[in-house]
Protein backbone atom coordinates (compact mmCIF):
# COMPACT_ATOMS: atom_id res chain seq x y z
CA UNK A 1 0.00 0.00 0.00
CA UNK A 2 1.64 3.20 -1.15
CA UNK A 3 -1.30 5.60 -1.01
CA UNK A 4 0.14 9.08 -1.06
CA UNK A 5 3.59 7.91 0.03
CA UNK A 6 5.97 9.29 -2.62
CA UNK A 7 9.24 8.16 -1.07
CA UNK A 8 11.57 6.04 -3.20
CA UNK A 9 14.74 4.44 -1.89
CA UNK A 10 17.21 4.65 -4.78
CA UNK A 11 18.22 7.25 -7.35
CA UNK A 12 17.72 4.61 -10.04
CA UNK A 13 14.10 4.33 -8.98
CA UNK A 14 13.82 8.12 -8.72
CA UNK A 15 14.73 8.63 -12.38
CA UNK A 16 13.11 5.47 -13.78
CA UNK A 17 11.33 6.11 -17.07
CA UNK A 18 13.61 8.89 -18.27
CA UNK A 19 14.49 8.13 -21.88
CA UNK A 20 16.31 9.77 -24.79
CA UNK A 21 14.79 12.90 -26.38
CA UNK A 22 12.78 13.88 -23.30
CA UNK A 23 12.41 17.40 -21.91
CA UNK A 24 13.71 17.85 -18.38
CA UNK A 25 13.04 20.94 -16.26
CA UNK A 26 15.56 21.52 -13.49
CA UNK A 27 15.32 23.84 -10.47
CA UNK A 28 18.29 25.83 -9.23
CA UNK A 29 19.99 29.19 -9.70
CA UNK A 30 23.66 28.88 -10.56
CA UNK A 31 24.74 26.04 -8.28
CA UNK A 32 22.32 27.07 -5.51
CA UNK A 33 19.44 24.68 -4.89
CA UNK A 34 20.27 22.30 -7.73
CA UNK A 35 19.18 18.65 -7.62
CA UNK A 36 22.79 17.53 -7.74
CA UNK A 37 22.26 13.80 -7.19
CA UNK A 38 19.41 13.56 -9.70
CA UNK A 39 21.67 15.22 -12.27
CA UNK A 40 24.40 12.71 -11.41
CA UNK A 41 21.89 9.90 -11.96
CA UNK A 42 21.06 11.24 -15.45
CA UNK A 43 24.78 11.25 -16.19
CA UNK A 44 25.07 7.66 -14.96
CA UNK A 45 22.09 6.56 -17.07
CA UNK A 46 23.68 8.12 -20.15
CA UNK A 47 20.31 9.34 -21.39
CA UNK A 48 20.95 11.49 -24.46
CA UNK A 49 19.39 14.11 -26.75
CA UNK A 50 17.71 15.75 -23.79
CA UNK A 51 16.13 19.17 -23.92
CA UNK A 52 16.99 20.85 -20.64
CA UNK A 53 15.10 23.77 -19.17
CA UNK A 54 17.02 25.51 -16.40
CA UNK A 55 18.11 29.03 -15.56
CA UNK A 56 21.78 28.06 -15.95
CA UNK A 57 23.82 25.08 -17.10
CA UNK A 58 26.14 24.53 -14.16
CA UNK A 59 29.93 24.69 -14.34
CA UNK A 60 32.40 22.32 -16.03
CA UNK A 61 32.44 19.65 -13.34
CA UNK A 62 29.29 20.33 -11.33
CA UNK A 63 25.58 20.83 -11.85
CA UNK A 64 24.10 20.33 -15.29
CA UNK A 65 27.58 20.90 -16.75
CA UNK A 66 28.38 17.25 -16.00
CA UNK A 67 25.96 16.20 -18.76
CA UNK A 68 28.00 18.01 -21.42
CA UNK A 69 31.11 15.80 -21.86
CA UNK A 70 29.03 12.79 -22.98
CA UNK A 71 26.90 15.03 -25.20
CA UNK A 72 23.69 14.19 -23.34
CA UNK A 73 22.12 17.61 -23.94
CA UNK A 74 20.67 18.36 -27.36
CA UNK A 75 19.13 21.69 -26.46
CA UNK A 76 19.08 24.00 -23.48
CA UNK A 77 16.55 26.69 -22.64
CA UNK A 78 18.20 29.04 -20.15
CA UNK A 79 18.65 32.71 -19.25
CA UNK A 80 22.35 32.77 -18.46
CA UNK A 81 24.97 30.29 -19.64
CA UNK A 82 28.62 30.11 -20.46
CA UNK A 83 29.98 29.66 -16.94
CA UNK A 84 31.87 26.72 -18.38
CA UNK A 85 34.29 26.11 -21.22
CA UNK A 86 32.79 22.91 -22.62
CA UNK A 87 29.41 24.58 -22.92
CA UNK A 88 30.89 27.42 -24.93
CA UNK A 89 32.80 24.99 -27.15
CA UNK A 90 29.70 22.90 -27.95
CA UNK A 91 27.57 26.00 -28.54
CA UNK A 92 30.11 27.64 -30.86
CA UNK A 93 30.57 24.34 -32.74
CA UNK A 94 26.82 24.09 -33.26
CA UNK A 95 26.67 20.82 -31.32
CA UNK A 96 24.36 22.27 -28.71
CA UNK A 97 21.24 24.27 -29.40
CA UNK A 98 20.75 27.19 -26.99
CA UNK A 99 17.51 29.11 -26.59
CA UNK A 100 18.27 32.16 -24.47
CA UNK A 101 15.17 33.15 -22.54
CA UNK A 102 14.78 36.10 -20.17
CA UNK A 103 14.84 34.92 -16.57
CA UNK A 104 11.37 36.19 -15.66
CA UNK A 105 9.90 34.78 -18.84
CA UNK A 106 11.53 31.43 -18.09
CA UNK A 107 10.04 31.38 -14.60
CA UNK A 108 6.61 32.33 -15.95
CA UNK A 109 6.83 29.67 -18.69
CA UNK A 110 7.25 27.05 -15.97
CA UNK A 111 4.54 28.57 -13.78
CA UNK A 112 2.13 28.70 -16.73
CA UNK A 113 3.03 25.16 -17.77
CA UNK A 114 2.18 23.86 -14.33
CA UNK A 115 -0.98 25.93 -14.09
CA UNK A 116 -2.52 24.83 -17.38
CA UNK A 117 -2.03 28.16 -19.13
CA UNK A 118 -0.64 27.54 -22.63
CA UNK A 119 0.81 31.00 -23.27
CA UNK A 120 0.97 34.55 -21.89
CA UNK A 121 1.79 38.06 -23.06
CA UNK A 122 4.79 39.92 -21.64
CA UNK A 123 6.55 43.20 -22.42
CA UNK A 124 9.88 41.55 -21.69
CA UNK A 125 11.89 41.19 -24.91
CA UNK A 126 9.80 43.43 -27.15
CA UNK A 127 12.03 44.88 -29.86
CA UNK A 128 14.88 42.46 -29.06
CA UNK A 129 16.06 39.19 -30.66
CA UNK A 130 13.77 37.36 -28.19
CA UNK A 131 10.70 38.72 -30.02
CA UNK A 132 11.63 37.27 -33.40
CA UNK A 133 8.89 35.00 -34.73
CA UNK A 134 6.53 35.70 -31.84
CA UNK A 135 3.04 37.15 -32.02
CA UNK A 136 2.83 40.78 -30.88
CA UNK A 137 -0.18 42.55 -29.41
CA UNK A 138 -0.86 45.95 -27.98
CA UNK A 139 -2.74 46.36 -24.71
CA UNK A 140 -3.44 49.86 -23.36
CA UNK A 141 -0.93 51.36 -25.76
CA UNK A 142 1.94 49.05 -24.83
CA UNK A 143 3.43 46.25 -26.97
CA UNK A 144 3.68 42.68 -25.70
CA UNK A 145 4.89 39.38 -27.13
CA UNK A 146 3.28 35.99 -26.77
CA UNK A 147 5.39 33.45 -24.88
CA UNK A 148 4.44 29.79 -24.67
CA UNK A 149 4.39 27.72 -21.50
CA UNK A 150 6.76 24.82 -20.89
CA UNK A 151 5.84 21.38 -19.59
CA UNK A 152 8.55 18.83 -18.90
CA UNK A 153 8.45 15.06 -19.28
CA UNK A 154 10.41 15.17 -16.03
CA UNK A 155 11.07 17.90 -13.51
CA UNK A 156 13.98 17.51 -11.15
CA UNK A 157 13.79 19.54 -7.96
CA UNK A 158 15.82 20.14 -4.81
CA UNK A 159 13.96 21.02 -1.60
CA UNK A 160 15.06 21.25 2.00
CA UNK A 161 12.42 19.08 3.64
CA UNK A 162 9.59 16.89 2.44
CA UNK A 163 7.07 14.76 4.22
CA UNK A 164 6.25 11.33 2.83
CA UNK A 165 3.31 12.80 0.89
CA UNK A 166 5.65 15.09 -1.05
CA UNK A 167 4.74 18.36 0.66
CA UNK A 168 7.83 20.52 0.29
CA UNK A 169 9.66 23.24 2.18
CA UNK A 170 12.56 25.08 0.58
CA UNK A 171 15.37 26.89 2.34
CA UNK A 172 16.45 30.50 1.68
CA UNK A 173 17.41 31.35 -1.91
CA UNK A 174 17.75 27.66 -2.76
CA UNK A 175 14.03 28.00 -3.48
CA UNK A 176 14.43 30.00 -6.77
CA UNK A 177 13.03 28.02 -9.72
CA UNK A 178 12.36 24.84 -7.73
CA UNK A 179 8.68 25.36 -6.81
CA UNK A 180 7.93 26.32 -10.43
CA UNK A 181 9.78 23.33 -11.86
CA UNK A 182 7.87 21.14 -9.41
CA UNK A 183 4.52 22.15 -10.90
CA UNK A 184 5.57 21.79 -14.55
CA UNK A 185 6.75 18.18 -14.77
CA UNK A 186 4.61 15.28 -15.96
CA UNK A 187 6.75 13.36 -13.51
CA UNK A 188 8.23 15.49 -10.75
CA UNK A 189 11.11 14.03 -8.79
CA UNK A 190 12.29 15.82 -5.66
CA UNK A 191 15.43 15.22 -3.66
CA UNK A 192 15.61 16.61 -0.15
CA UNK A 193 17.93 16.89 2.81
CA UNK A 194 15.39 15.44 5.21
CA UNK A 195 12.20 13.42 4.93
CA UNK A 196 9.83 13.85 7.86
CA UNK A 197 6.65 12.05 8.84
CA UNK A 198 3.30 13.22 7.56
CA UNK A 199 1.89 15.86 9.90
CA UNK A 200 5.28 17.18 10.99
CA UNK A 201 5.26 20.07 8.54
CA UNK A 202 2.99 22.98 9.45
CA UNK A 203 0.39 23.16 6.63
CA UNK A 204 0.63 26.96 6.73
CA UNK A 205 4.35 26.80 5.99
CA UNK A 206 4.36 24.37 3.05
CA UNK A 207 5.75 25.98 -0.11
CA UNK A 208 4.78 23.24 -2.59
CA UNK A 209 1.80 20.96 -1.92
CA UNK A 210 2.42 17.26 -2.53
CA UNK A 211 -0.11 17.07 -5.38
CA UNK A 212 2.63 18.27 -7.76
CA UNK A 213 5.15 15.69 -6.59
CA UNK A 214 5.50 12.10 -7.83
CA UNK A 215 8.70 10.85 -6.18
CA UNK A 216 10.77 11.94 -3.19
CA UNK A 217 14.22 10.79 -2.22
CA UNK A 218 16.53 11.80 0.61
CA UNK A 219 20.11 12.58 -0.37
CA UNK A 220 23.34 14.12 0.82
CA UNK A 221 24.55 17.27 -0.86
CA UNK A 222 27.86 18.93 -1.62
CA UNK A 223 26.20 22.37 -2.04
CA UNK A 224 29.10 23.88 -3.90
CA UNK A 225 29.43 27.69 -3.74
CA UNK A 226 30.15 29.50 -7.01
CA UNK A 227 31.25 32.90 -5.65
CA UNK A 228 32.39 32.54 -2.07
CA UNK A 229 32.31 36.17 -0.96
CA UNK A 230 32.84 37.40 2.59
CA UNK A 231 32.89 40.87 4.07
CA UNK A 232 36.70 40.84 4.22
CA UNK A 233 37.27 39.28 0.77
CA UNK A 234 34.92 41.85 -0.81
CA UNK A 235 36.84 44.71 0.77
CA UNK A 236 40.13 43.33 -0.53
CA UNK A 237 38.66 42.98 -4.01
CA UNK A 238 37.39 46.57 -4.03
CA UNK A 239 40.90 47.72 -3.19
CA UNK A 240 42.07 45.70 -6.20
CA UNK A 241 44.09 43.20 -4.20
CA UNK B 1 39.13 63.32 -14.08
CA UNK B 2 36.87 60.47 -15.08
CA UNK B 3 35.00 58.94 -12.16
CA UNK B 4 36.22 55.67 -10.65
CA UNK B 5 33.80 52.75 -10.37
CA UNK B 6 33.21 53.67 -6.74
CA UNK B 7 32.55 57.31 -7.58
CA UNK B 8 29.98 56.29 -10.19
CA UNK B 9 28.31 54.20 -7.49
CA UNK B 10 28.51 57.12 -5.08
CA UNK B 11 26.73 59.43 -7.51
CA UNK B 12 24.03 56.84 -8.25
CA UNK B 13 23.44 56.49 -4.51
CA UNK B 14 22.38 60.15 -4.38
CA UNK B 15 19.35 59.15 -6.47
CA UNK B 16 18.12 56.75 -3.76
CA UNK B 17 15.11 57.86 -1.77
CA UNK B 18 13.89 56.78 1.65
CA UNK B 19 11.66 53.70 1.36
CA UNK B 20 12.86 52.68 -2.10
CA UNK B 21 12.92 49.04 -3.20
CA UNK B 22 15.99 48.80 -5.44
CA UNK B 23 17.42 46.19 -7.79
CA UNK B 24 21.16 46.49 -8.34
CA UNK B 25 22.76 44.70 -11.28
CA UNK B 26 26.15 43.01 -11.35
CA UNK B 27 29.36 45.11 -11.42
CA UNK B 28 29.33 48.84 -10.63
CA UNK B 29 25.63 48.80 -9.60
CA UNK B 30 26.43 46.35 -6.79
CA UNK B 31 28.79 48.95 -5.30
CA UNK B 32 25.88 51.39 -4.86
CA UNK B 33 24.93 49.43 -1.73
CA UNK B 34 28.10 50.75 -0.07
CA UNK B 35 26.98 54.37 -0.43
CA UNK B 36 23.37 54.37 0.79
CA UNK B 37 22.99 57.63 2.76
CA UNK B 38 22.87 57.08 6.54
CA UNK B 39 19.57 58.88 7.02
CA UNK B 40 17.46 56.78 4.63
CA UNK B 41 16.30 53.17 4.41
CA UNK B 42 16.30 51.21 1.16
CA UNK B 43 15.62 47.54 0.56
CA UNK B 44 17.63 45.65 -2.03
CA UNK B 45 15.89 43.14 -4.31
CA UNK B 46 17.93 40.27 -5.70
CA UNK B 47 16.08 38.62 -8.57
CA UNK B 48 16.97 35.07 -7.55
CA UNK B 49 14.36 35.48 -4.83
CA UNK B 50 15.43 37.77 -2.00
CA UNK B 51 14.02 41.10 -0.91
CA UNK B 52 16.12 42.68 1.80
CA UNK B 53 19.64 41.64 0.84
CA UNK B 54 22.15 42.27 3.60
CA UNK B 55 25.91 42.69 3.51
CA UNK B 56 28.36 39.95 2.61
CA UNK B 57 28.70 37.29 5.32
CA UNK B 58 31.54 36.74 7.71
CA UNK B 59 33.39 33.46 7.25
CA UNK B 60 31.14 31.90 9.92
CA UNK B 61 27.92 33.17 8.38
CA UNK B 62 28.51 31.73 4.88
CA UNK B 63 25.49 29.72 3.74
CA UNK B 64 25.46 27.92 0.37
CA UNK B 65 21.67 28.34 0.30
CA UNK B 66 21.85 32.13 0.49
CA UNK B 67 23.25 33.91 -2.56
CA UNK B 68 22.53 37.00 -4.65
CA UNK B 69 21.86 37.20 -8.39
CA UNK B 70 25.61 37.45 -8.98
CA UNK B 71 25.87 34.06 -7.22
CA UNK B 72 27.84 35.61 -4.36
CA UNK B 73 27.18 34.51 -0.81
CA UNK B 74 25.18 37.18 1.05
CA UNK B 75 23.16 37.69 4.23
CA UNK B 76 19.59 38.83 4.81
CA UNK B 77 18.76 42.24 6.22
CA UNK B 78 16.24 42.68 9.02
CA UNK B 79 12.77 42.36 7.51
CA UNK B 80 13.90 40.33 4.50
CA UNK B 81 11.63 37.96 2.60
CA UNK B 82 12.28 34.98 0.34
CA UNK B 83 10.23 33.88 -2.65
CA UNK B 84 10.44 31.88 -5.86
CA UNK B 85 11.62 33.18 -9.24
CA UNK B 86 8.12 33.73 -10.67
CA UNK B 87 7.16 35.86 -7.67
CA UNK B 88 10.44 37.73 -7.97
CA UNK B 89 9.73 38.69 -11.57
CA UNK B 90 6.12 39.48 -10.78
CA UNK B 91 7.55 42.24 -8.57
CA UNK B 92 9.90 43.37 -11.32
CA UNK B 93 7.54 43.08 -14.30
CA UNK B 94 4.65 44.43 -12.30
CA UNK B 95 6.52 47.69 -11.71
CA UNK B 96 6.83 47.33 -7.95
CA UNK B 97 10.58 47.98 -7.84
CA UNK B 98 11.26 51.72 -7.42
CA UNK B 99 14.71 51.89 -8.98
CA UNK B 100 16.78 49.57 -11.14
CA UNK B 101 20.50 50.14 -11.71
CA UNK B 102 22.27 48.10 -14.34
CA UNK B 103 25.26 48.08 -16.65
CA UNK B 104 25.31 48.16 -20.45
CA UNK B 105 27.57 47.90 -23.50
CA UNK B 106 25.67 50.60 -25.42
CA UNK B 107 22.69 52.95 -25.10
CA UNK B 108 21.23 55.19 -27.79
CA UNK B 109 19.26 58.42 -28.16
CA UNK B 110 15.98 56.50 -28.36
CA UNK B 111 16.50 54.89 -24.96
CA UNK B 112 17.48 51.52 -26.40
CA UNK B 113 19.94 49.44 -24.41
CA UNK B 114 22.30 46.63 -25.46
CA UNK B 115 23.87 44.74 -22.59
CA UNK B 116 23.76 41.00 -23.00
CA UNK B 117 25.48 39.77 -26.11
CA UNK B 118 28.31 40.48 -28.52
CA UNK B 119 27.63 38.20 -31.50
CA UNK B 120 30.48 35.80 -32.17
CA UNK B 121 32.30 36.89 -29.03
CA UNK B 122 30.29 36.92 -25.86
CA UNK B 123 27.09 34.92 -25.56
CA UNK B 124 26.28 34.49 -21.93
CA UNK B 125 22.63 35.44 -21.91
CA UNK B 126 20.41 38.20 -20.63
CA UNK B 127 19.65 36.73 -17.22
CA UNK B 128 17.05 39.03 -15.66
CA UNK B 129 18.10 42.20 -17.52
CA UNK B 130 15.37 42.10 -20.17
CA UNK B 131 12.66 41.74 -17.54
CA UNK B 132 14.21 44.49 -15.42
CA UNK B 133 14.34 47.06 -18.22
CA UNK B 134 10.86 46.13 -19.43
CA UNK B 135 9.33 46.30 -15.95
CA UNK B 136 10.94 49.34 -14.37
CA UNK B 137 10.05 52.94 -14.99
CA UNK B 138 13.00 54.34 -13.11
CA UNK B 139 16.24 52.92 -14.49
CA UNK B 140 19.79 54.21 -14.24
CA UNK B 141 22.37 52.70 -16.57
CA UNK B 142 25.97 52.83 -15.34
CA UNK B 143 28.78 52.41 -17.85
CA UNK B 144 32.01 53.92 -19.09
CA UNK B 145 31.33 56.69 -21.59
CA UNK B 146 33.65 55.25 -24.22
CA UNK B 147 35.78 52.15 -24.75
CA UNK B 148 39.47 52.04 -23.90
CA UNK B 149 40.08 52.96 -27.53
CA UNK B 150 37.91 56.06 -27.28
CA UNK B 151 34.89 54.62 -29.08
CA UNK B 152 31.66 56.10 -27.76
CA UNK B 153 29.06 53.85 -26.12
CA UNK B 154 26.37 56.55 -26.35
CA UNK B 155 25.13 56.14 -29.89
CA UNK B 156 22.52 57.24 -32.41
CA UNK B 157 21.58 53.60 -32.82
CA UNK B 158 22.76 50.62 -30.76
CA UNK B 159 24.84 48.30 -32.91
CA UNK B 160 24.53 45.21 -30.67
CA UNK B 161 21.41 43.07 -30.11
CA UNK B 162 19.03 44.97 -27.81
CA UNK B 163 18.16 44.10 -24.24
CA UNK B 164 15.27 46.56 -24.30
CA UNK B 165 13.69 49.10 -26.57
CA UNK B 166 12.94 52.70 -25.62
CA UNK B 167 13.23 52.08 -21.88
CA UNK B 168 16.29 54.02 -20.70
CA UNK B 169 15.97 57.61 -19.48
CA UNK B 170 19.09 58.08 -17.33
CA UNK B 171 22.72 57.17 -17.90
CA UNK B 172 25.57 57.76 -15.49
CA UNK B 173 28.99 57.33 -17.03
CA UNK B 174 32.49 57.99 -15.75
CA UNK B 175 32.25 61.40 -17.46
CA UNK B 176 28.67 62.58 -17.26
CA UNK B 177 25.12 62.25 -16.01
CA UNK B 178 22.84 62.19 -19.03
CA UNK B 179 19.09 62.17 -19.53
CA UNK B 180 17.46 60.70 -22.64
CA UNK B 181 14.33 62.37 -23.95
CA UNK B 182 12.69 63.13 -27.31
CA UNK B 183 15.34 61.19 -29.24
CA UNK B 184 18.33 63.07 -27.82
CA UNK B 185 20.90 62.88 -25.04
CA UNK B 186 20.75 65.81 -22.62
CA UNK B 187 23.81 66.64 -20.51
CA UNK B 188 22.79 67.18 -16.88
CA UNK B 189 26.09 67.04 -14.99
CA UNK B 190 29.75 66.47 -15.73
CA UNK B 191 32.35 64.62 -13.67
CA UNK B 192 34.59 66.96 -11.64
CA UNK B 193 37.30 68.37 -13.90
CA UNK B 194 35.83 66.95 -17.12
CA UNK B 195 35.02 69.56 -19.77
CA UNK B 196 31.83 69.75 -21.79
CA UNK B 197 33.95 69.56 -24.96
CA UNK B 198 35.47 66.28 -23.84
CA UNK B 199 31.99 64.84 -23.26
CA UNK B 200 30.73 66.08 -26.62
CA UNK B 201 33.76 64.49 -28.34
CA UNK B 202 33.03 61.08 -26.78
CA UNK B 203 29.26 61.11 -27.33
CA UNK B 204 28.36 59.74 -30.76
CA UNK B 205 24.59 60.34 -30.51
CA UNK B 206 23.14 63.85 -30.57
CA UNK B 207 23.88 65.60 -27.27
CA UNK B 208 21.99 68.68 -26.11
CA UNK B 209 24.01 71.01 -23.89
CA UNK B 210 21.81 73.64 -22.34
CA UNK B 211 23.52 76.51 -20.55
CA UNK B 212 26.10 76.06 -17.83
CA UNK B 213 26.59 72.34 -16.93
CA UNK B 214 27.28 71.83 -13.22
CA UNK B 215 29.95 69.51 -11.86
CA UNK B 216 28.77 66.46 -9.93
CA UNK B 217 29.05 66.71 -6.17
CA UNK B 218 30.52 63.59 -4.61
PDB file of C-alpha atoms in Angstrom, chain B residues 6 16-18 23 29-30 36 68 82 92 96 112-113 128 155 157 170 173-174 183 213:
ATOM      1  CA  UNK B   6      33.212  53.670  -6.737  1.00  0.00           C
ATOM      2  CA  UNK B  16      18.124  56.753  -3.764  1.00  0.00           C
ATOM      3  CA  UNK B  17      15.109  57.858  -1.767  1.00  0.00           C
ATOM      4  CA  UNK B  18      13.888  56.783   1.651  1.00  0.00           C
ATOM      5  CA  UNK B  23      17.422  46.191  -7.786  1.00  0.00           C
ATOM      6  CA  UNK B  29      25.628  48.799  -9.600  1.00  0.00           C
ATOM      7  CA  UNK B  30      26.432  46.349  -6.786  1.00  0.00           C
ATOM      8  CA  UNK B  36      23.371  54.365   0.786  1.00  0.00           C
ATOM      9  CA  UNK B  68      22.525  36.997  -4.647  1.00  0.00           C
ATOM     10  CA  UNK B  82      12.280  34.975   0.345  1.00  0.00           C
ATOM     11  CA  UNK B  92       9.896  43.365 -11.318  1.00  0.00           C
ATOM     12  CA  UNK B  96       6.834  47.329  -7.950  1.00  0.00           C
ATOM     13  CA  UNK B 112      17.477  51.525 -26.396  1.00  0.00           C
ATOM     14  CA  UNK B 113      19.940  49.437 -24.413  1.00  0.00           C
ATOM     15  CA  UNK B 128      17.051  39.033 -15.665  1.00  0.00           C
ATOM     16  CA  UNK B 155      25.127  56.140 -29.886  1.00  0.00           C
ATOM     17  CA  UNK B 157      21.582  53.603 -32.819  1.00  0.00           C
ATOM     18  CA  UNK B 170      19.085  58.079 -17.331  1.00  0.00           C
ATOM     19  CA  UNK B 173      28.994  57.328 -17.029  1.00  0.00           C
ATOM     20  CA  UNK B 174      32.493  57.989 -15.753  1.00  0.00           C
ATOM     21  CA  UNK B 183      15.337  61.187 -29.238  1.00  0.00           C
ATOM     22  CA  UNK B 213      26.587  72.339 -16.933  1.00  0.00           C
TER      23      UNK B 213
END
